[in-house]
Short mmCIF file of C-alpha atoms and ligand atoms in Angstrom, two decimals:
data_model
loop_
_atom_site.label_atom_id
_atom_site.label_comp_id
_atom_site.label_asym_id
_atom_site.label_seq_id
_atom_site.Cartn_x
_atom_site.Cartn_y
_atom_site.Cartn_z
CA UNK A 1 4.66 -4.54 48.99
CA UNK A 2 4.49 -4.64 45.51
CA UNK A 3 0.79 -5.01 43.47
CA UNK A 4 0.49 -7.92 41.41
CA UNK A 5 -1.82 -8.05 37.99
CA UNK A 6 -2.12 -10.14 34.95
CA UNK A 7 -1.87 -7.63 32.11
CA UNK A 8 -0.77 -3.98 33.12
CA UNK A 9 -1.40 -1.66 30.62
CA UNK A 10 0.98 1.72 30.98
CA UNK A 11 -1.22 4.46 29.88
CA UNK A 12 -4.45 5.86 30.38
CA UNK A 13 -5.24 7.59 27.08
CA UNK A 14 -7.97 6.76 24.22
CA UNK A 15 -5.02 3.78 23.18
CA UNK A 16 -4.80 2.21 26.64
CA UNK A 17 -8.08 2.06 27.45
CA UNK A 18 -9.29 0.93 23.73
CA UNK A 19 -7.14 -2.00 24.41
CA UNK A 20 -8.25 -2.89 28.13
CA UNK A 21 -11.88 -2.54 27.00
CA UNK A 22 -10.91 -5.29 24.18
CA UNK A 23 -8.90 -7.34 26.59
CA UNK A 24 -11.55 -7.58 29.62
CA UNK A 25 -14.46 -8.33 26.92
CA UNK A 26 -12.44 -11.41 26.00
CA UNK A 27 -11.78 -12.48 29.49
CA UNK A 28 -8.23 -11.01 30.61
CA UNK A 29 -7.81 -9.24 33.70
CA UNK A 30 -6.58 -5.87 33.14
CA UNK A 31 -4.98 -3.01 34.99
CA UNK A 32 -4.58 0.40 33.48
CA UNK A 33 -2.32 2.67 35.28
CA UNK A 34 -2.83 6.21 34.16
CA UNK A 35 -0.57 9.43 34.80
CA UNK A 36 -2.69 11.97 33.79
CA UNK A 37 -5.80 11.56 32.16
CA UNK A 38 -6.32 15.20 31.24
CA UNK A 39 -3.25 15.81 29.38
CA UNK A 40 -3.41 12.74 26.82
CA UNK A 41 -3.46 14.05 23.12
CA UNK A 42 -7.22 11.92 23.14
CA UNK A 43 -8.37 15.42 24.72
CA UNK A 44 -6.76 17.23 22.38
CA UNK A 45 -7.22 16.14 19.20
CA UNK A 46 -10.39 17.28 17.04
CA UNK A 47 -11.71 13.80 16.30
CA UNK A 48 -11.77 13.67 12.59
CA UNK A 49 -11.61 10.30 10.87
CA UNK A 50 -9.73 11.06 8.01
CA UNK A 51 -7.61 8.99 6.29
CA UNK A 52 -8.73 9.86 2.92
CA UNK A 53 -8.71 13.59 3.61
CA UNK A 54 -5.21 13.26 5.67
CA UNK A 55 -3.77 12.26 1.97
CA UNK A 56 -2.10 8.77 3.49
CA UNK A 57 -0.68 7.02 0.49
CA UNK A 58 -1.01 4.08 -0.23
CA UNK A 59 0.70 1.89 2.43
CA UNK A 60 0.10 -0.70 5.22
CA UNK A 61 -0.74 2.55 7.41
CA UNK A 62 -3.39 3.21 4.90
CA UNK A 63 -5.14 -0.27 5.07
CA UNK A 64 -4.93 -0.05 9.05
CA UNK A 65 -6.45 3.27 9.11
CA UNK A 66 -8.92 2.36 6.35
CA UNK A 67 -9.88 -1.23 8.52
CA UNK A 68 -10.31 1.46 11.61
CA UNK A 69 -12.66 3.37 9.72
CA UNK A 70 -15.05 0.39 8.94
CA UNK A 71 -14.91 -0.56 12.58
CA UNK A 72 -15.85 2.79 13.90
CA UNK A 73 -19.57 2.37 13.87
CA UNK A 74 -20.33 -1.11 15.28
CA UNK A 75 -17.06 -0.24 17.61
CA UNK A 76 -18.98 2.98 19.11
CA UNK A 77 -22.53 1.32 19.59
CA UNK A 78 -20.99 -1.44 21.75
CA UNK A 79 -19.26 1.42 23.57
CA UNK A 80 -22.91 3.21 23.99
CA UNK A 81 -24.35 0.38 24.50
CA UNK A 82 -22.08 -0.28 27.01
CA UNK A 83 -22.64 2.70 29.04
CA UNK A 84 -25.98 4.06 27.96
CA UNK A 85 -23.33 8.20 27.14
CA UNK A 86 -23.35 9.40 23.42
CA UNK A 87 -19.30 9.69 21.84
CA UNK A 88 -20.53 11.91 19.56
CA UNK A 89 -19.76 9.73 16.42
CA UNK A 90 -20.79 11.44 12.74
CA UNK A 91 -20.55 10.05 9.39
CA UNK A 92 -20.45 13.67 8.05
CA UNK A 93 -17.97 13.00 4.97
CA UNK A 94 -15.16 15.71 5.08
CA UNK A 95 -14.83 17.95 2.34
CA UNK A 96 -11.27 19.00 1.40
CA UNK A 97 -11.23 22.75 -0.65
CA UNK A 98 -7.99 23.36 -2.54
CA UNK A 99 -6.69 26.77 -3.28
CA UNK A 100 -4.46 25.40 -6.32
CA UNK A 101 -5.64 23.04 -9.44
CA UNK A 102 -5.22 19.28 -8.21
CA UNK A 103 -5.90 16.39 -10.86
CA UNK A 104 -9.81 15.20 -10.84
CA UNK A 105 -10.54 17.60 -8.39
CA UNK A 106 -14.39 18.99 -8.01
CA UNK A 107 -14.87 22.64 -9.31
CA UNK A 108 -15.79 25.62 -7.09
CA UNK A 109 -19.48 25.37 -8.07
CA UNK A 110 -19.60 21.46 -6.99
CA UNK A 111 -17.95 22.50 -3.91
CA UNK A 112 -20.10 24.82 -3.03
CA UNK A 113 -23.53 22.68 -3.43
CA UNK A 114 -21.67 20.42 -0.72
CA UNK A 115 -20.86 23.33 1.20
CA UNK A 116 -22.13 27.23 0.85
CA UNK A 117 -20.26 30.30 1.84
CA UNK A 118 -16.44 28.65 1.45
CA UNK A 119 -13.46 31.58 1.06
CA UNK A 120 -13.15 32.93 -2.42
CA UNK A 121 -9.65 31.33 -2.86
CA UNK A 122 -10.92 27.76 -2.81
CA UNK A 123 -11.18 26.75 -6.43
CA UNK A 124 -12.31 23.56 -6.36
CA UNK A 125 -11.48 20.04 -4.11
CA UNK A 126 -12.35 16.52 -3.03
CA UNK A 127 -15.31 15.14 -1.06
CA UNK A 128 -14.64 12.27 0.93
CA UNK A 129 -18.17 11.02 2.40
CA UNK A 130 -16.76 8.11 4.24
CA UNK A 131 -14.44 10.25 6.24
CA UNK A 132 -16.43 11.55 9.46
CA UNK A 133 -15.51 12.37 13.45
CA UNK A 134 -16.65 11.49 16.44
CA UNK A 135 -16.27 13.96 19.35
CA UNK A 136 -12.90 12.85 21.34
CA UNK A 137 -13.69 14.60 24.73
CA UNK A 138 -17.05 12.62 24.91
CA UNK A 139 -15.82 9.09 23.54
CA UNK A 140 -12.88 9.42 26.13
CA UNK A 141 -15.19 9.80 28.98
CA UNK A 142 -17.40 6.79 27.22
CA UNK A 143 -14.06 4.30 27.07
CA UNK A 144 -13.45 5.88 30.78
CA UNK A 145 -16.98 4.68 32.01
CA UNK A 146 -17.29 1.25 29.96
CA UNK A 147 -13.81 0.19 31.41
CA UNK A 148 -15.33 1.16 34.95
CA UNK A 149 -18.26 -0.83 33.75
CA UNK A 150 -16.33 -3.95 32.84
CA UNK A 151 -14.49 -3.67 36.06
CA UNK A 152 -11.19 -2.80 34.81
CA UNK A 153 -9.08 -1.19 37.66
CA UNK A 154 -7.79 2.24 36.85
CA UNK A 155 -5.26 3.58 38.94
CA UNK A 156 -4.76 7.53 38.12
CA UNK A 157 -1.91 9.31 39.18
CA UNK A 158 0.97 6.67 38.92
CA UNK A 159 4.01 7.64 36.88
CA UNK A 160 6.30 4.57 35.75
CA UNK A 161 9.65 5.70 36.29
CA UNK A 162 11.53 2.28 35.09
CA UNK A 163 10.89 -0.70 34.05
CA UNK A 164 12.93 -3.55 36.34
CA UNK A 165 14.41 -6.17 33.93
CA UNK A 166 16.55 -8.32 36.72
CA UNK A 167 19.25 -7.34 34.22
CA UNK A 168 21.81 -4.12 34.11
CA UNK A 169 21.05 -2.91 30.30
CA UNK A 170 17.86 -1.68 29.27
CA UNK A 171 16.32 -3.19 25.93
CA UNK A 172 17.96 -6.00 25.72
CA UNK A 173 16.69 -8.61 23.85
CA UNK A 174 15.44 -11.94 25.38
CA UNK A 175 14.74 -10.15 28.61
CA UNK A 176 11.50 -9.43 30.20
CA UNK A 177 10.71 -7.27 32.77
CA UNK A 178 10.04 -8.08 35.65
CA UNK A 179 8.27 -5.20 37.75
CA UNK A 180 7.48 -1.65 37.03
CA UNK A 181 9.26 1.34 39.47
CA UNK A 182 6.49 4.21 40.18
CA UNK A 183 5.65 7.12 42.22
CA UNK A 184 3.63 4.41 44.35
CA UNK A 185 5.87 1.59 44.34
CA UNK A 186 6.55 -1.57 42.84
CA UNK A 187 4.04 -3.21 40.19
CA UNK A 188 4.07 -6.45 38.86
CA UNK A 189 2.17 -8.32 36.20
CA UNK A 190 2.07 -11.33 33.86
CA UNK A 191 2.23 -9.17 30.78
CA UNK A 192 2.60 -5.09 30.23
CA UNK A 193 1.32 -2.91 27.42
CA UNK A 194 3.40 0.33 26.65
CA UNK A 195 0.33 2.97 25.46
CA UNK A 196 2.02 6.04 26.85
CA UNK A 197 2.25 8.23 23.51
CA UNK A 198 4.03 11.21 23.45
CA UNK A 199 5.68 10.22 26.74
CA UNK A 200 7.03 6.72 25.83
CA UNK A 201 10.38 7.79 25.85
CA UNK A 202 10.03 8.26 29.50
CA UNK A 203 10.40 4.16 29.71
CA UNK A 204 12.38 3.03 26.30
CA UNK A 205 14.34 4.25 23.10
CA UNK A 206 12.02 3.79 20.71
CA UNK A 207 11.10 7.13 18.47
CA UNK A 208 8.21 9.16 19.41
CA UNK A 209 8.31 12.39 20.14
CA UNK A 210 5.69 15.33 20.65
CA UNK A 211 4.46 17.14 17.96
CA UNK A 212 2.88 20.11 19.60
CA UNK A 213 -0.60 20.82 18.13
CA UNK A 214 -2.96 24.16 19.11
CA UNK A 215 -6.39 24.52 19.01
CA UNK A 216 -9.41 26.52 19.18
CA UNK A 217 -12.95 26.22 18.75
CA UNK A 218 -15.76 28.89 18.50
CA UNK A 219 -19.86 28.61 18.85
CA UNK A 220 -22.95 29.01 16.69
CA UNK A 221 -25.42 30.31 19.30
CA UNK A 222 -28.30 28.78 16.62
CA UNK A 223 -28.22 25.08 17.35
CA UNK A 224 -31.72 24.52 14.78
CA UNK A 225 -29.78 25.92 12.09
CA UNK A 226 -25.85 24.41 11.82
CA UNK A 227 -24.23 26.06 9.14
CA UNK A 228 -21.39 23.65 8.70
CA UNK A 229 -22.76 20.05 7.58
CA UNK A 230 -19.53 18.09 7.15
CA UNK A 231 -15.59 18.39 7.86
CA UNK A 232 -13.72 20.80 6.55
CA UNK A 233 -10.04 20.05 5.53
CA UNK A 234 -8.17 22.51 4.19
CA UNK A 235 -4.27 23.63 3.05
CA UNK A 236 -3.33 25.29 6.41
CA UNK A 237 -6.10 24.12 8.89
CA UNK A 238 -9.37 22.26 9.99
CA UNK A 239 -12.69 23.23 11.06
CA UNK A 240 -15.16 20.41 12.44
CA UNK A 241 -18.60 20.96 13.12
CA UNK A 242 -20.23 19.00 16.30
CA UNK A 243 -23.83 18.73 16.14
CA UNK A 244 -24.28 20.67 19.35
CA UNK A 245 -22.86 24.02 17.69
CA UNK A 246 -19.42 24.00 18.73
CA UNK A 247 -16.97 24.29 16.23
CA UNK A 248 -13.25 23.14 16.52
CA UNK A 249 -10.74 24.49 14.65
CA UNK A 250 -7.08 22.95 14.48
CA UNK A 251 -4.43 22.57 14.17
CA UNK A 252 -0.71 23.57 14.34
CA UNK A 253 2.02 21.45 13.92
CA UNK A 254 5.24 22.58 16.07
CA UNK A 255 8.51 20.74 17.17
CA UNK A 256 8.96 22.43 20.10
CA UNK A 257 8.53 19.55 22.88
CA UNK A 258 6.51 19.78 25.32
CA UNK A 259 6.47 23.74 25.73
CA UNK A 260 3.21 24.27 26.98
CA UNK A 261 0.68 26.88 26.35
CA UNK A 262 -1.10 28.35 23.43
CA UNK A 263 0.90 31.15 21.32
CA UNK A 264 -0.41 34.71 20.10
CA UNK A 265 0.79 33.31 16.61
CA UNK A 266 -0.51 29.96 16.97
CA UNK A 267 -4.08 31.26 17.48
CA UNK A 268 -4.01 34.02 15.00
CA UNK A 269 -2.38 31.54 12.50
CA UNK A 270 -5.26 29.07 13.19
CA UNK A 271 -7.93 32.13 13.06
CA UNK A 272 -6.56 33.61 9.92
CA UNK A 273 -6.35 30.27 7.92
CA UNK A 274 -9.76 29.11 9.05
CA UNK A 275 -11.41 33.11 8.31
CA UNK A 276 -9.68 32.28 4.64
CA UNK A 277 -11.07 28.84 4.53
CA UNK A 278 -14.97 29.33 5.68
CA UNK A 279 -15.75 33.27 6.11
CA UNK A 280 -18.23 33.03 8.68
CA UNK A 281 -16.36 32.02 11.27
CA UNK A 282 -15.48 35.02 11.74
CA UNK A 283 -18.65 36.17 13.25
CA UNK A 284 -19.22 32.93 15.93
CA UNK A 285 -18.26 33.34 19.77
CA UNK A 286 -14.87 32.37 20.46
CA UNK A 287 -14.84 29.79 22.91
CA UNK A 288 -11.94 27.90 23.80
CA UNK A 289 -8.28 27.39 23.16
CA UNK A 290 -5.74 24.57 24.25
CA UNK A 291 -3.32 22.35 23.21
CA UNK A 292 -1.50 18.89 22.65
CA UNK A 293 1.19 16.68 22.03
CA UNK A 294 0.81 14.45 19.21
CA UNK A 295 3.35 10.99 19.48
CA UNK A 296 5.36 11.35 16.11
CA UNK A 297 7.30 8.70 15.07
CA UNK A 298 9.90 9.43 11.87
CA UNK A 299 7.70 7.26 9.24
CA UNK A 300 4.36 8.59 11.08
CA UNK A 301 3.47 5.15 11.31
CA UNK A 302 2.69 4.04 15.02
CA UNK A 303 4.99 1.58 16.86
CA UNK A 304 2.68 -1.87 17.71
CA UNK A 305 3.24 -5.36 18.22
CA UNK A 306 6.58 -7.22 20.51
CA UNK A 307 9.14 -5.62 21.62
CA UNK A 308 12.57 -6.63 22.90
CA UNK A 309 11.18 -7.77 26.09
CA UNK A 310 9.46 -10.74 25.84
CA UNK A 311 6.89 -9.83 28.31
CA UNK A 312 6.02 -6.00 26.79
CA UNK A 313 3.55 -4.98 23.63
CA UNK A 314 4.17 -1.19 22.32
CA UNK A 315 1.07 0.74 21.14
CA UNK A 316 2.09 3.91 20.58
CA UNK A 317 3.43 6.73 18.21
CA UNK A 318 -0.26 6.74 16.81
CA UNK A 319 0.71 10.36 15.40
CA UNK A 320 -2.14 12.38 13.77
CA UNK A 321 -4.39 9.20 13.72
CA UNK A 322 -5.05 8.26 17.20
CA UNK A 323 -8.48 8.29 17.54
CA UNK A 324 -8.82 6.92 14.08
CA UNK A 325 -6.46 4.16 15.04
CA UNK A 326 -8.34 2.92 18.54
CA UNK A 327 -10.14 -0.22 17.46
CA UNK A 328 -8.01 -1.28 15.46
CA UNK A 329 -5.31 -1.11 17.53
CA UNK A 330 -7.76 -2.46 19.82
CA UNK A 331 -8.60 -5.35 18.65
CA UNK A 332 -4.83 -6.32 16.91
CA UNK A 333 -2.65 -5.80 19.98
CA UNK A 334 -5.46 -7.68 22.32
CA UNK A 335 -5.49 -10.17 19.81
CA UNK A 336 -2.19 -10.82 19.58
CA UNK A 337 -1.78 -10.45 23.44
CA UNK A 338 -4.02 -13.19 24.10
CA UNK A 339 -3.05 -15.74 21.37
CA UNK A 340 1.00 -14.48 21.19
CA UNK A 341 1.02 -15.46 17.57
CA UNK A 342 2.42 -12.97 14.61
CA UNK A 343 -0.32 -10.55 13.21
CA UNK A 344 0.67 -9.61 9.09
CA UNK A 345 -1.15 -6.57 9.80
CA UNK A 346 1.09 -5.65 12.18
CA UNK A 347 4.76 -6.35 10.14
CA UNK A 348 5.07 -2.72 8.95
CA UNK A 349 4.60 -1.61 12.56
CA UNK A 350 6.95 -3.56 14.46
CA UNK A 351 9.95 -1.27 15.99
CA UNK A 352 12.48 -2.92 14.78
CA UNK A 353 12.28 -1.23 11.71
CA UNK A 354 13.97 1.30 13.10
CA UNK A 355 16.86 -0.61 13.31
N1 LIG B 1 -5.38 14.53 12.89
C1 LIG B 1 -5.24 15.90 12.86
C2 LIG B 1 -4.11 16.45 13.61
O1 LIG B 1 -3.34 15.71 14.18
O2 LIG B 1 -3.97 17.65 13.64
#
């Protein structure tokens, strides 16, 4: 018999369950159905928020990530609130150390006041002090517990396999679909939102595909005495402090699908270019290594808004900006979910554009 819902949302990671939180605050019934929470790039990622040191230019993807930014704080305390867990969020600034001369760039000795100890190669570079991060692993289990809060359903474990559209071709405008086809049979709902990232080709041809990222982190054993204040963004890597002494250091950048595992290369590539970057690291405990797929899209903008079927949103292809992205795309794609009118904001994202 199949399950019937109001809004199904097709995806279980930091995107899907940013957008049921924003949906069930206003007063929508929502569903989430969830494949696998573990492997969602939310896990993955390092957390930064950094459009400034990420170098976006200028560009609708720029104001979207910049409007994310401003709605990170008030965004997390309602989370916290919420659920009485801490997500980890830091306004640390990120400072960005360049090993060749870039226009208006801070010398080595500015640098340095910011930041002690950095590699000998890094000549000067930018400060960005309304960057910051907030620590992914512990904001996904706060979204996990303030949906369970709210009373959103969560059903783990369900892969989509098809969307049913009553209709022989798939995409086809003016259609809607009428049921979902999963590994636990038929679903059915009012309205469905696509937030599968990497994997949304699974369901439709829109263009996101994984961009394989490793990772590492390592451990000051001194908790009273952090040696890294702030973000570090360098030329060939990452390294972002958390307050609790663990130290994450990212990332690659591979087109390989989704070949899983961590590489001898990858790991010495992201050792050796953090060693060159910040010298200590060398001495902390290693701790951890793992890995992720990242949803590129060919623009690196994500996919949101309509789609061909009148009945499906897309949030997804959020790229390198994921959990900088979340309330935004939070509150837009509820938004326009709930009221079905046109969002400006959300023009430059539409998939269309793709032709
Ligand atoms: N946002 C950093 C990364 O995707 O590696």
């Amino acid at each position: 018999m199949a399950r019937n819902c109001e809004i199904l949302i097709i995806g279980g990671g930091i995107i899907g369950l940013a957008i049921a939180i924003e949906l069930k605050s206003q007063g929508a019934a929502v569903t989430i159905l969830c494949r696998n929470f573990a492997e969602a790039a939310t896990h993955a990622a390092a957390g930064m928020l950094a459009p400034q040191a990420e170098e976006i230019p200028p560009s609708p993807m720029l104001d979207l990530c910049l409007e994310s930014r401003a709605l990170y704080p008030d965004w997390i305390h309602k989370l916290e609130s919420l659920t009485g867990l801490n997500a980890g969020y830091w306004a640390c600034g990120i400072l960005a150390p360049r090993y060749q001369h870039s226009e208006k760039m801070l010398d080595r000795a500015s640098l340095l006041i910011h930041q002690p100890d950095l590699g000998e190669e890094a000549i000067g570079g930018f400060w960005f002090p309304q960057d910051g991060q907030v620590d992914n692993r512990a904001l996904a289990k706060v979204l996990w517990m303030a949906a369970q809060e709210l009373g959103i359903e969560i059903h783990t474990g369900i892969h989509v396999d098809a969307f049913g559209t009553g209709e022989p071709a798939r995409f086809k405008s003016d259609s809607s679909i009428t049921h979902l086809e999963t590994n636990q049979g038929i679903w059915k709902a009012d309205r469905y939102i696509l937030a599968t990232g990497a994997w949304s080709q699974d369901l439709l041809p829109i263009p996101v595909f994984p961009r394989k990222g490793q990772m590492l982190s390592v451990r000051v054993l001194d908790r009273e005495n952090l040696p890294l204040k702030q973000v570090l963004y360098g030329e060939e890597s990452y390294i972002v402090p958390r307050q609790d002494g663990r130290i994450i250091v990212g990332a690659t950048s591979e087109n390989v699908g989704f070949q899983a595992g961590n590489t001898a290369i990858g790991v010495h590539q992201l050792l050796s270019a953090a060693i060159r970057l910040y010298p200590p690291i060398q001495h902390f405990t290693l701790e951890e290594t793992w890995y992720g797929f990242r949803p590129a899209t060919p623009d690196e903008f994500p996919i949101l808004g309509s789609s061909p079927y009148g009945n499906l949103t897309l949030a997804a292809g959020h790229y390198r900006n994921g959990i900088l992205l979340a309330p935004v795309t939070a509150s837009t794609i509820a938004q326009f979910v709930l009221t079905e009118k046109p969002d400006p904001r959300l023009e430059a994202f539409h998939w269309s554009r793709y032709g």
